[in-house]
Short mmCIF file of C-alpha atoms and ligand atoms in Angstrom, two decimals:
data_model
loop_
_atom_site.label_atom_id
_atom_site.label_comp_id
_atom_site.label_asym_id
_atom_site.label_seq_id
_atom_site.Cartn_x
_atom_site.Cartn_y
_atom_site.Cartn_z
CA UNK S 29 -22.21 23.31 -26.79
CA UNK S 30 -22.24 20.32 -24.37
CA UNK S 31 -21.11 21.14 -20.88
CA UNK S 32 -17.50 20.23 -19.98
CA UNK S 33 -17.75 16.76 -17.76
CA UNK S 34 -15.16 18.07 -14.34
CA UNK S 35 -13.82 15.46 -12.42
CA UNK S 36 -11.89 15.67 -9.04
CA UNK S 37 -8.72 13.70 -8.41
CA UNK S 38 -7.54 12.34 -4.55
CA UNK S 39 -5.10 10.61 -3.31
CA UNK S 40 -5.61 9.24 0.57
CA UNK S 41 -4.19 6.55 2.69
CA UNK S 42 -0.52 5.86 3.04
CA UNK S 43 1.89 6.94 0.09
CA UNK S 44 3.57 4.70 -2.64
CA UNK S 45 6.09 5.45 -5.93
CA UNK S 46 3.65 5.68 -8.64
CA UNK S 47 1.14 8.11 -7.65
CA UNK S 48 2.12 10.93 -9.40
CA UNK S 49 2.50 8.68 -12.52
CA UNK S 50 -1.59 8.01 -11.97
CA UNK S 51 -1.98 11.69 -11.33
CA UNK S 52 -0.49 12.48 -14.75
CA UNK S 53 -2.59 9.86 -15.92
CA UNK S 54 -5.36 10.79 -15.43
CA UNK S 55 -5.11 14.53 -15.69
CA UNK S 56 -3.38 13.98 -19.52
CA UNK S 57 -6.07 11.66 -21.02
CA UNK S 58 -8.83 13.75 -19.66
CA UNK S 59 -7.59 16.95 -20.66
CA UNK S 60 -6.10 16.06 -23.80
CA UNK S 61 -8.46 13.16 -25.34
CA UNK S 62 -11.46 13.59 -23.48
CA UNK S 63 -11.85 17.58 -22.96
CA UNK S 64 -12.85 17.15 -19.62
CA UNK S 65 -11.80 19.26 -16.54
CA UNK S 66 -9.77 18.37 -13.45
CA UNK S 67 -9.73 19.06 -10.14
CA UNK S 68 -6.91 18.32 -7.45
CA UNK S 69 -8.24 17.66 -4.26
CA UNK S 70 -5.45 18.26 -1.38
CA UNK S 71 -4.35 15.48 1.51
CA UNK S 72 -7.10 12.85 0.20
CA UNK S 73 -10.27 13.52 1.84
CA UNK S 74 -9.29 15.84 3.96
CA UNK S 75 -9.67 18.48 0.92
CA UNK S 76 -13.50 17.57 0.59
CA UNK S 77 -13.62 18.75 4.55
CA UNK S 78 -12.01 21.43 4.42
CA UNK S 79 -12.61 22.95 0.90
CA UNK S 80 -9.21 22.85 -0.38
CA UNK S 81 -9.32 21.82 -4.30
CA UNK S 82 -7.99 23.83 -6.76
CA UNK S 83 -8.13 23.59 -10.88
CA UNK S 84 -5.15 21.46 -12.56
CA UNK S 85 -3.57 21.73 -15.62
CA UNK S 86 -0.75 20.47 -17.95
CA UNK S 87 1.98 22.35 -16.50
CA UNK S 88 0.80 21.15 -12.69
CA UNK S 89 1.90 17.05 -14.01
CA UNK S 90 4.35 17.91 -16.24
CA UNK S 91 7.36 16.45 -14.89
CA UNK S 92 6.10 14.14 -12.17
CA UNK S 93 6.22 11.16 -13.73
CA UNK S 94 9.26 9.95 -11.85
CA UNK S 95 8.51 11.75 -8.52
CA UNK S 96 8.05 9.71 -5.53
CA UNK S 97 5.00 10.91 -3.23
CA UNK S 98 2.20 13.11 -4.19
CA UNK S 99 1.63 16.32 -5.43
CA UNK S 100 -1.61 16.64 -4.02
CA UNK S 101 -0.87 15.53 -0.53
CA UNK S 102 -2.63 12.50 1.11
CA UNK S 103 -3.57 11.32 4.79
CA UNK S 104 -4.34 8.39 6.12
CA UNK S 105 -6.35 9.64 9.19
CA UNK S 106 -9.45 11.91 6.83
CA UNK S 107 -12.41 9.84 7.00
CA UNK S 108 -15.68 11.72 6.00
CA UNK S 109 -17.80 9.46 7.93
CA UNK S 110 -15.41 9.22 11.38
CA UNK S 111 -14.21 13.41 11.77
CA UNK S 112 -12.69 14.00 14.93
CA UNK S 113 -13.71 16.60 16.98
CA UNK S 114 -13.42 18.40 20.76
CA UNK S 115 -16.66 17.76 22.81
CA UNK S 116 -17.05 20.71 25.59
CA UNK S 117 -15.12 18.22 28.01
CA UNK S 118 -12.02 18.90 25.48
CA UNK S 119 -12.20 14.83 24.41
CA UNK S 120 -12.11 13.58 20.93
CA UNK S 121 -15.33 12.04 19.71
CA UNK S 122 -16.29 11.37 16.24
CA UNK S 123 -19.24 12.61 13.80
CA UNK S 124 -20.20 11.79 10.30
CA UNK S 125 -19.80 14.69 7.94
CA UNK S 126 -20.16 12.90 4.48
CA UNK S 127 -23.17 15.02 4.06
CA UNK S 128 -21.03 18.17 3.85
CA UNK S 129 -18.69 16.00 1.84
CA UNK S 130 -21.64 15.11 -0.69
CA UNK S 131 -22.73 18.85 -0.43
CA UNK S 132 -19.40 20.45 -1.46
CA UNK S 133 -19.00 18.17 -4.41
CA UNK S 134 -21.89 19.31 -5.81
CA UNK S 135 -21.43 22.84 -5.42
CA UNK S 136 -17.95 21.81 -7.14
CA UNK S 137 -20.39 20.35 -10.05
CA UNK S 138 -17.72 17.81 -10.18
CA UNK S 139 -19.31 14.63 -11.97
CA UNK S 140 -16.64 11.60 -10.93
CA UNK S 141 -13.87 11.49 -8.38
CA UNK S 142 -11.04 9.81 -9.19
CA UNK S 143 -9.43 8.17 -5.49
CA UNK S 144 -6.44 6.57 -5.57
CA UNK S 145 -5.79 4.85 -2.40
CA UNK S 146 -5.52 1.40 -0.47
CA UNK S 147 -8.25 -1.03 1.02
CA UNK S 148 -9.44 2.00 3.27
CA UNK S 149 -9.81 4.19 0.57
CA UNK S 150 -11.83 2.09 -1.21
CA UNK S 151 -13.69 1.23 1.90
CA UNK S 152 -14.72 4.67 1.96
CA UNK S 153 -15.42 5.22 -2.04
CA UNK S 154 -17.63 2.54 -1.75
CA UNK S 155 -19.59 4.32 1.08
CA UNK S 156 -19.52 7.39 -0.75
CA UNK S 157 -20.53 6.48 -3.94
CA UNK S 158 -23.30 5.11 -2.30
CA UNK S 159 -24.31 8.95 -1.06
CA UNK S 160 -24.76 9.34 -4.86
CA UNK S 161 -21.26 10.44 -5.74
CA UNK S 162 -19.46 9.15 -8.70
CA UNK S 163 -16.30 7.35 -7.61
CA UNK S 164 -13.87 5.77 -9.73
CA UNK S 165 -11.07 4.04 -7.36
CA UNK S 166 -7.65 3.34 -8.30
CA UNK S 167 -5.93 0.56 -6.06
CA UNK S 168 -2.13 1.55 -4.62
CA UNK S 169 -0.46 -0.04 -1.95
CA UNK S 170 3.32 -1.29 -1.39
CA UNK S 171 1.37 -4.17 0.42
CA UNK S 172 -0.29 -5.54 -3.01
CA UNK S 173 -3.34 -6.72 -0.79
CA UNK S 174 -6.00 -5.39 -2.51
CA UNK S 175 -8.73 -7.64 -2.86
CA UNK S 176 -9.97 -7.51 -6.77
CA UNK S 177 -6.68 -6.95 -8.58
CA UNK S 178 -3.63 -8.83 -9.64
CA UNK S 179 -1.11 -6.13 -8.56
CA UNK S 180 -1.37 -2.64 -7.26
CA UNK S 181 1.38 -0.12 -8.00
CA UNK S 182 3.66 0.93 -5.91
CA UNK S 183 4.79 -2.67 -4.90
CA UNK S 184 7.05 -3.39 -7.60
CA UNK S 185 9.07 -0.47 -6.58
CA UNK S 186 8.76 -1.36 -2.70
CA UNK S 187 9.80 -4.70 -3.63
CA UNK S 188 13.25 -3.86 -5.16
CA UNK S 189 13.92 -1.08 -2.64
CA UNK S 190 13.79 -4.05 -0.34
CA UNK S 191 15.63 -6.62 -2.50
CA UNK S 192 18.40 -4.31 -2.80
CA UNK S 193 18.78 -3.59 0.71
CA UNK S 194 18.90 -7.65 0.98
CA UNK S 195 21.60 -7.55 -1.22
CA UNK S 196 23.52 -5.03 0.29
CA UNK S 197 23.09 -7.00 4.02
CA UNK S 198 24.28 -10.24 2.73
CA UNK S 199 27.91 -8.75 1.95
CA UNK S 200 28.05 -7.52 5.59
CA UNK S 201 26.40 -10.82 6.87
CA UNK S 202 29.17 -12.84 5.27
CA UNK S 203 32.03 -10.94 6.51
CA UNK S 204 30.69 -10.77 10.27
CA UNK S 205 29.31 -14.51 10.17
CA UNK S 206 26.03 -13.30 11.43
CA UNK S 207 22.59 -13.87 11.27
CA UNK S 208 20.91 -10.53 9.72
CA UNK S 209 17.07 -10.50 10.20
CA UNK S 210 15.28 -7.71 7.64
CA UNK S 211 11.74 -6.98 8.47
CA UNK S 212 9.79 -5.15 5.75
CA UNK S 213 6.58 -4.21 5.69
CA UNK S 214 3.31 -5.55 4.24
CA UNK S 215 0.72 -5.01 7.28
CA UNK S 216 -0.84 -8.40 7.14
CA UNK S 217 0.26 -9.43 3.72
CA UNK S 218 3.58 -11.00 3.12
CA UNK S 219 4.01 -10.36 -0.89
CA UNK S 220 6.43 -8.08 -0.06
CA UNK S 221 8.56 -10.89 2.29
CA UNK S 222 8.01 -13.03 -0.03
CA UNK S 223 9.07 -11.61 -3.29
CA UNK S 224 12.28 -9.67 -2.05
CA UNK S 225 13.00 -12.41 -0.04
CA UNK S 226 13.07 -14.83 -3.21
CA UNK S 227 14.88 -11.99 -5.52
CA UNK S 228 17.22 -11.19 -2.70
CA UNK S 229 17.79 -15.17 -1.78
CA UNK S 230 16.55 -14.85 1.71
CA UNK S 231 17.79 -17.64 3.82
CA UNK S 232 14.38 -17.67 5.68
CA UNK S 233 11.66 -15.80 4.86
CA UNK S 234 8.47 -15.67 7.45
CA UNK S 235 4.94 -14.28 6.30
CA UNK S 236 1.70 -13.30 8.52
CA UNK S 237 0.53 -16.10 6.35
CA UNK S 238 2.43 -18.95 7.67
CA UNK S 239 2.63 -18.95 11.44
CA UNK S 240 6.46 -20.38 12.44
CA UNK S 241 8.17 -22.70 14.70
CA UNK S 242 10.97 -21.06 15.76
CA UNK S 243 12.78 -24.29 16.89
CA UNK S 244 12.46 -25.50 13.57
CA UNK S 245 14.05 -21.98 12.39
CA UNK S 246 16.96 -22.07 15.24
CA UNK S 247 17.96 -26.08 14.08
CA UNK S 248 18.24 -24.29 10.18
CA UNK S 249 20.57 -21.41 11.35
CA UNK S 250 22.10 -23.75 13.47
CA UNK S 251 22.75 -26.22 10.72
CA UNK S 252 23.78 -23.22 8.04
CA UNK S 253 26.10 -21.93 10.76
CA UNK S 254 27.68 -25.63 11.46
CA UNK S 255 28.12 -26.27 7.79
CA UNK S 256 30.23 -23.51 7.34
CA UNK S 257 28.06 -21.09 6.21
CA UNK S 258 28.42 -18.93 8.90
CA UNK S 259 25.27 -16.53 8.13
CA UNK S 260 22.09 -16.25 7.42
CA UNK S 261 19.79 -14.10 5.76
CA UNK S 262 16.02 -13.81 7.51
CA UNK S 263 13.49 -11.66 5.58
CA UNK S 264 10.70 -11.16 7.79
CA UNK S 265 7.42 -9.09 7.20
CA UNK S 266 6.20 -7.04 9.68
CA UNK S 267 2.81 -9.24 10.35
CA UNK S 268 4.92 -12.35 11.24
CA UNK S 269 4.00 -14.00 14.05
CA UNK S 270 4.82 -17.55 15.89
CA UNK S 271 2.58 -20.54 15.72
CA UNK S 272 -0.22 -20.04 18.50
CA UNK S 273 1.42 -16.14 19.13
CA UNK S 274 0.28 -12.74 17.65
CA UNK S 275 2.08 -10.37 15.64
CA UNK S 276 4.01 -7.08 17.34
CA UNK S 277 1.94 -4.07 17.46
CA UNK S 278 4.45 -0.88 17.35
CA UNK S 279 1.81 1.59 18.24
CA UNK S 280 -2.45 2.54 18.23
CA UNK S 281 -3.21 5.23 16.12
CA UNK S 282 -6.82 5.97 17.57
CA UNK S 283 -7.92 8.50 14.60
CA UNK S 284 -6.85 6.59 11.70
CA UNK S 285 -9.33 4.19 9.88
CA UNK S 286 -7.06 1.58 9.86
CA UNK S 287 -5.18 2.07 14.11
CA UNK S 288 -2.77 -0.53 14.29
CA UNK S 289 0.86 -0.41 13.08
CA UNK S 290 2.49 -3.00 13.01
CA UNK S 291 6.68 -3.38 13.64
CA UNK S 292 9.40 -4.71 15.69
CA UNK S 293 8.76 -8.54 14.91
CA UNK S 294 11.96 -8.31 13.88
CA UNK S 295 13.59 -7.73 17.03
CA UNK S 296 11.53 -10.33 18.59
CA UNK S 297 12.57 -13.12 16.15
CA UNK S 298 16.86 -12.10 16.50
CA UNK S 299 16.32 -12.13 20.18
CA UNK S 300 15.10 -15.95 20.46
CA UNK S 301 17.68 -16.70 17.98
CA UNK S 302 20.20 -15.42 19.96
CA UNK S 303 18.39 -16.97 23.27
CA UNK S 304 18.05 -20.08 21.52
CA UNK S 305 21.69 -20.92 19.41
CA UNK S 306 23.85 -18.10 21.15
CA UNK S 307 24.57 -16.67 17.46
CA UNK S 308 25.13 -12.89 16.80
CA UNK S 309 21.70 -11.61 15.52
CA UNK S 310 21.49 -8.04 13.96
CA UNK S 311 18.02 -6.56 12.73
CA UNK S 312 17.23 -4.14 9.81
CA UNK S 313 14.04 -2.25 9.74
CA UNK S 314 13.37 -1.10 6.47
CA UNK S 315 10.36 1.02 7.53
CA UNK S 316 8.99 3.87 5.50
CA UNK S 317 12.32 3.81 3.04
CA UNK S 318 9.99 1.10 0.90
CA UNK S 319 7.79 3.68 0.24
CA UNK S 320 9.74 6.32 -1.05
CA UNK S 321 11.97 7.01 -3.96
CA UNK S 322 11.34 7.13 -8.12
CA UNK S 323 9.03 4.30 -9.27
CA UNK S 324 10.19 1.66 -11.14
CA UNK S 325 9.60 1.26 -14.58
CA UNK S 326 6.64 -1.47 -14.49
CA UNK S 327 5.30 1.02 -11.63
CA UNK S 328 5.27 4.00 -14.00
CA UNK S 329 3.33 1.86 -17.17
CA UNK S 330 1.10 0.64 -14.48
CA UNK S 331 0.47 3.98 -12.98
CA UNK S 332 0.30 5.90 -16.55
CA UNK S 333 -2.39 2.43 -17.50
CA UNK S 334 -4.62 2.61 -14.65
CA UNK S 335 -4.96 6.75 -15.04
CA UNK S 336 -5.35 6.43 -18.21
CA UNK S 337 -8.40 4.05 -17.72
CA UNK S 338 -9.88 6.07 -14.70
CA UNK S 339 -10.47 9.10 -16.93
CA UNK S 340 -12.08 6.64 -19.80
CA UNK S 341 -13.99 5.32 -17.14
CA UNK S 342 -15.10 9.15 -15.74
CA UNK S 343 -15.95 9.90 -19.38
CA UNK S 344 -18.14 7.03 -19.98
CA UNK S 345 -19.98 8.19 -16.86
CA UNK S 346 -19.03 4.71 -15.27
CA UNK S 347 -19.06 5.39 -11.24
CA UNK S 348 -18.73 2.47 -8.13
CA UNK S 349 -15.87 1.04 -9.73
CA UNK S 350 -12.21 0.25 -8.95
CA UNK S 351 -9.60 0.17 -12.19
CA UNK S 352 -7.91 -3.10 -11.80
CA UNK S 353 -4.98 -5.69 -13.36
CA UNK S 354 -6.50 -8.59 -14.53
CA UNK S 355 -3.85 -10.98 -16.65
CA UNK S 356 -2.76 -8.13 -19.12
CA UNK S 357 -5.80 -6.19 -18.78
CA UNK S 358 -6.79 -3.25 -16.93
CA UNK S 359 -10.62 -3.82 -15.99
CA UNK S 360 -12.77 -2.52 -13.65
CA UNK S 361 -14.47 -4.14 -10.78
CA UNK S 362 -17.31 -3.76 -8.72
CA UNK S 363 -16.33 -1.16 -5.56
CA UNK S 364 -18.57 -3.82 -3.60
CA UNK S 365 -16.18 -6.78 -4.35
CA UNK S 366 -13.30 -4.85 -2.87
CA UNK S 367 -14.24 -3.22 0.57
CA UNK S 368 -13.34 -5.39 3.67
CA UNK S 369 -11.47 -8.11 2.07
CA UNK S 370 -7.76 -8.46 1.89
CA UNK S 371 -5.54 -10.19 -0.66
CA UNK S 372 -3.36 -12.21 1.32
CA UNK S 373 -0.91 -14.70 0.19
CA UNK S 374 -2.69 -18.12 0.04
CA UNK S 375 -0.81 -21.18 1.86
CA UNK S 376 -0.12 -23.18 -1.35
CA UNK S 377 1.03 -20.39 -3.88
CA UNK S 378 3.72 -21.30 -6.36
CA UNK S 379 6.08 -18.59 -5.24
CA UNK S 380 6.16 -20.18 -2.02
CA UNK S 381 7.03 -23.74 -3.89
CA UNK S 382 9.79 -22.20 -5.51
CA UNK S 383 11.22 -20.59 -2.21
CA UNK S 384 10.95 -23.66 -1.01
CA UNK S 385 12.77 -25.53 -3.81
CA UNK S 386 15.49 -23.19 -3.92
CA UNK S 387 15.94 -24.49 0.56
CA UNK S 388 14.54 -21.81 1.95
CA UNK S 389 13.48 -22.09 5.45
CA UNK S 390 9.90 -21.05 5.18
CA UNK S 391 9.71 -20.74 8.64
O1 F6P F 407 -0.07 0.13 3.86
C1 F6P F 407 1.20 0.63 3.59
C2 F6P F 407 2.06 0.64 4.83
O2 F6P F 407 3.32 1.15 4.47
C3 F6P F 407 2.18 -0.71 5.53
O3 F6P F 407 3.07 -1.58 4.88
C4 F6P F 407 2.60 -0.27 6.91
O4 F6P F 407 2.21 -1.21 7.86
C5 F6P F 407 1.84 1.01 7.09
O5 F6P F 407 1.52 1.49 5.81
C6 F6P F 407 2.59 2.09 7.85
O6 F6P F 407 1.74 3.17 8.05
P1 F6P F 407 2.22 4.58 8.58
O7 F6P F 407 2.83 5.33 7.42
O8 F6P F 407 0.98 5.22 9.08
O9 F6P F 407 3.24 4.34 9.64
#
């Protein structure tokens, strides 16, 4: 009898709605239409360094399909080739362990890994596979920058969490006569500015993209506010910055692959208004609430699609690859076309046409 093909299933980086839809995914299809076995690894890579993976089956996914998070725990600090560690002088310094990695997955006799993560994530994939481990990536992200594919999931959902926070500052907006700024997040992509800011009829909306002039956005609150209007609505992502300035770093995180987190742009932007035209600014941080919560129904098909095609993929013995949305397919791509390249939003795209034709202020 032929031996049973095992396959090991991650999820690392930051969390999005939608991974436990890929989860089931991929843990369904292999199970049920390709015989194959699967293996959870715990908090992303982490469970590779510490030897924490345990057998799945049906009854572990049943259920999860509308469950925000992960079942299997991520982290967004495990790196394989960057472990910290205490030297004798009790400081942190950093060694590669991706041998041990490389070691324990053999001893595992586990033949693909499925990793669902971000840009990182596939960074390191890439890297791995290229220690001679199967790797079949699955891009996620709130952000949507992942180089290689149309959409990741997680973003729809992140999107209308933020549209309908939009909606529900506007009402307050109107009655105060204010300007309300709402900074969401999107590290240095501004998809997420961009399309809740559309949906939710942002007044302004400012993207790491498109450097502003804050004069020029002062003279349009000004002019709202004169006309009668009496509020305005600013959607601004986190990786906004002025024309010639840089974008507001909240904090360094020195062990994570990716250190700098961005936040409090926001702030900065109501402050100058307020400096500037002496209206009443108030600022919303949407933070971490994007990230949470049951996926949306395009995020669960998604999700449910691109598991479905990581455990065809792991089956066909296809390794180095990322599952990806290409028009209405799911494809996959290279893991070498994806590492170290972000999908930003590019300086004439139609979306940003339309915000403009609708009068928004695009900063
Ligand atoms: O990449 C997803 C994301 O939510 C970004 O939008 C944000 O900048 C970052 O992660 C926040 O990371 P953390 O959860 O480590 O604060």
């Amino acid at each position: 009898m032929a031996k049973k093909q095992r396959i090991g299933v991650l999820t690392a980086g930051g969390d999005c709605p939608g991974l436990n839809a890929v989860i089931r995914g991929v843990v369904k299809a292999s199970m049920s239409h390709y015989n194959m076995e699967v293996y959870g690894i715990e908090d992303g890579f982490q469970g590779l360094l510490d030897n924490r993976v345990k057998k799945m089956d049906w009854s572990d996914v049943s259920g999860i399909l509308t469950r925000g998070g992960t079942i299997l725990g991520t982290s967004n600090i495990a790196n394989p080739f960057r472990v910290p560690v205490k030297n004798e002088k009790g400081e942190i310094e950093f060694i590669d362990r991706s041998d041990d990695v490389a070691k324990y997955v053999q001893e595992l006799k586990l033949d693909t890994i499925v990793s669902i993560g971000g840009d990182g994530t596939m960074a390191m994939s890439r890297l791995m596979s290229q220690k001679g481990i199967r790797i079949v990536g699955v891009p996620k992200t709130i952000d949507n920058d992942i180089w290689g594919t149309d959409i990741t999931f997680g973003f729809d959902t992140a999107m209308a969490t933020a549209t309908d926070a939009i909606d529900k500052i506007h009402t307050t907006a109107m009655s105060h006569h204010r300007v309300m700024i709402i900074e969401v997040m999107g590290r240095y992509a501004g998809w997420l500015a961009l399309e809740a800011g559309i949906a939710g009829g942002g007044d302004v909306i400012l993207l790491p993209e498109l450097p502003y002039d804050m004069s020029k956005i002062c003279k349009f609150v000004k002019r709202r506010s004169g006309e009668g209007k009496g509020f305005s609505i600013i959607v601004v992502s986190e990786g906004a910055k002025p024309k010639g300035g840089d974008v507001v770093v909240q904090k360094i995180i020195k062990e994570s692959t990716d250190p700098v987190r961005l936040g409090g742009i926001g702030m900065k932007v109501a402050n100058d208004i307020e400096n500037n035209t002496g209206l009443e600014c108030r600022v919303t941080v949407l933070g971490h609430l994007q990230r949470g919560g049951t996926p949306t129904a395009f995020d669960r098909i998604l999700a449910t699609r691109f598991g479905v095609k990581a455990a065809e993929l792991c089956h066909n013995g296809v390794g180095g690859v990322m599952v990806a949305v290409r028009g209405r397919d799911i494809v996959a791509v290279p893991l070498s076309d994806v590492g170290g390249k972000m999908r930003l939003v590019e300086e004439h795209h139609p979306l940003i046409d339309v915000a403009k034709s609708v009068g928004t202020c695009m900063g």
